Amino acid sequence: MSVLPERLDLASVPGLMSRADALAAGGTLDLSGVREVDSAGVAFLVELQRRAQRQQRTLAFTGAGEGLRRLAAFFELDTLLKLA
């Protein structure tokens, strides 16, 4: 299981892109440590989900906080991301 950093935002996402394929292949991402998230962070999670699908893998997200859940719902991506 992979863990994402405390901030998942416009400032941190570019630095995570080099790990995107590995994160997408990991099977499960722990989001419990993510405290700050913005639209770039949500877009990054969508990109990870797409990469996992291209690799014919399943990617699960666990430990999503209320802020991330609300933001995903606002963008109508909660069904796609299946945040737990």
CSV table of C-alpha atoms in Angstrom, one decimal:
chain,number,residue,atom,x,y,z
A,1,MET,CA,0.0,0.0,0.0
A,2,SER,CA,1.3,3.4,-1.0
A,3,VAL,CA,0.8,6.5,1.1
A,4,LEU,CA,0.4,10.0,-0.4
A,5,PRO,CA,1.9,13.2,1.2
A,6,GLU,CA,0.0,15.6,3.5
A,7,ARG,CA,-0.6,18.1,0.7
A,8,LEU,CA,-2.1,17.0,-2.6
A,9,ASP,CA,-2.3,20.3,-4.5
A,10,LEU,CA,-1.0,22.3,-7.3
A,11,ALA,CA,2.4,22.7,-5.6
A,12,SER,CA,2.9,19.0,-4.8
A,13,VAL,CA,1.3,17.2,-7.8
A,14,PRO,CA,4.1,18.0,-10.3
A,15,GLY,CA,6.6,16.3,-8.0
A,16,LEU,CA,4.5,13.2,-7.8
A,17,MET,CA,4.1,12.7,-11.5
A,18,SER,CA,7.4,10.8,-11.8
A,19,ARG,CA,5.8,8.2,-9.4
A,20,ALA,CA,2.4,8.1,-11.1
A,21,ASP,CA,2.8,4.7,-12.9
A,22,ALA,CA,4.1,3.0,-9.7
A,23,LEU,CA,1.4,4.5,-7.6
A,24,ALA,CA,-1.3,3.4,-10.1
A,25,ALA,CA,0.2,-0.1,-10.1
A,26,GLY,CA,0.3,-0.3,-6.3
A,27,GLY,CA,-3.3,-1.6,-5.9
A,28,THR,CA,-4.2,0.6,-2.9
A,29,LEU,CA,-3.4,4.2,-2.0
A,30,ASP,CA,-3.8,5.4,1.6
A,31,LEU,CA,-5.2,8.9,1.6
A,32,SER,CA,-5.5,9.2,5.4
A,33,GLY,CA,-2.5,11.5,5.7
A,34,VAL,CA,-3.8,13.9,3.0
A,35,ARG,CA,-4.8,17.1,4.9
A,36,GLU,CA,-4.9,19.6,2.1
A,37,VAL,CA,-6.3,18.9,-1.3
A,38,ASP,CA,-7.4,21.1,-4.3
A,39,SER,CA,-8.6,20.5,-7.8
A,40,ALA,CA,-5.1,19.5,-9.0
A,41,GLY,CA,-5.0,16.8,-6.3
A,42,VAL,CA,-8.3,15.4,-7.4
A,43,ALA,CA,-7.2,15.5,-11.0
A,44,PHE,CA,-4.0,13.6,-10.0
A,45,LEU,CA,-6.2,10.9,-8.4
A,46,VAL,CA,-8.2,10.7,-11.6
A,47,GLU,CA,-5.0,10.3,-13.6
A,48,LEU,CA,-3.8,7.5,-11.3
A,49,GLN,CA,-7.2,5.8,-11.8
A,50,ARG,CA,-6.8,6.1,-15.6
A,51,ARG,CA,-3.3,4.8,-15.5
A,52,ALA,CA,-4.4,1.8,-13.5
A,53,GLN,CA,-7.1,1.0,-16.0
A,54,ARG,CA,-4.6,1.2,-18.9
A,55,GLN,CA,-2.4,-1.2,-17.0
A,56,GLN,CA,-5.6,-3.4,-16.5
A,57,ARG,CA,-5.3,-3.1,-12.8
A,58,THR,CA,-7.6,-2.1,-10.0
A,59,LEU,CA,-6.7,0.9,-7.9
A,60,ALA,CA,-8.4,1.5,-4.5
A,61,PHE,CA,-8.3,4.6,-2.4
A,62,THR,CA,-8.6,4.3,1.4
A,63,GLY,CA,-8.7,6.8,4.2
A,64,ALA,CA,-10.1,9.7,2.3
A,65,GLY,CA,-11.0,12.6,4.5
A,66,GLU,CA,-14.2,14.6,4.4
A,67,GLY,CA,-12.6,17.5,2.5
A,68,LEU,CA,-11.4,15.2,-0.3
A,69,ARG,CA,-14.8,13.5,-0.4
A,70,ARG,CA,-16.6,16.8,-0.8
A,71,LEU,CA,-14.3,18.1,-3.5
A,72,ALA,CA,-14.6,14.8,-5.5
A,73,ALA,CA,-18.4,15.0,-5.1
A,74,PHE,CA,-18.4,18.7,-6.2
A,75,PHE,CA,-16.6,17.7,-9.4
A,76,GLU,CA,-18.9,14.6,-9.7
A,77,LEU,CA,-15.9,12.3,-9.6
A,78,ASP,CA,-16.8,10.5,-6.4
A,79,THR,CA,-18.3,7.5,-8.3
A,80,LEU,CA,-15.2,7.3,-10.5
A,81,LEU,CA,-12.7,7.5,-7.6
A,82,LYS,CA,-14.7,5.3,-5.2
A,83,LEU,CA,-13.2,6.9,-2.2
A,84,ALA,CA,-13.2,4.8,1.0
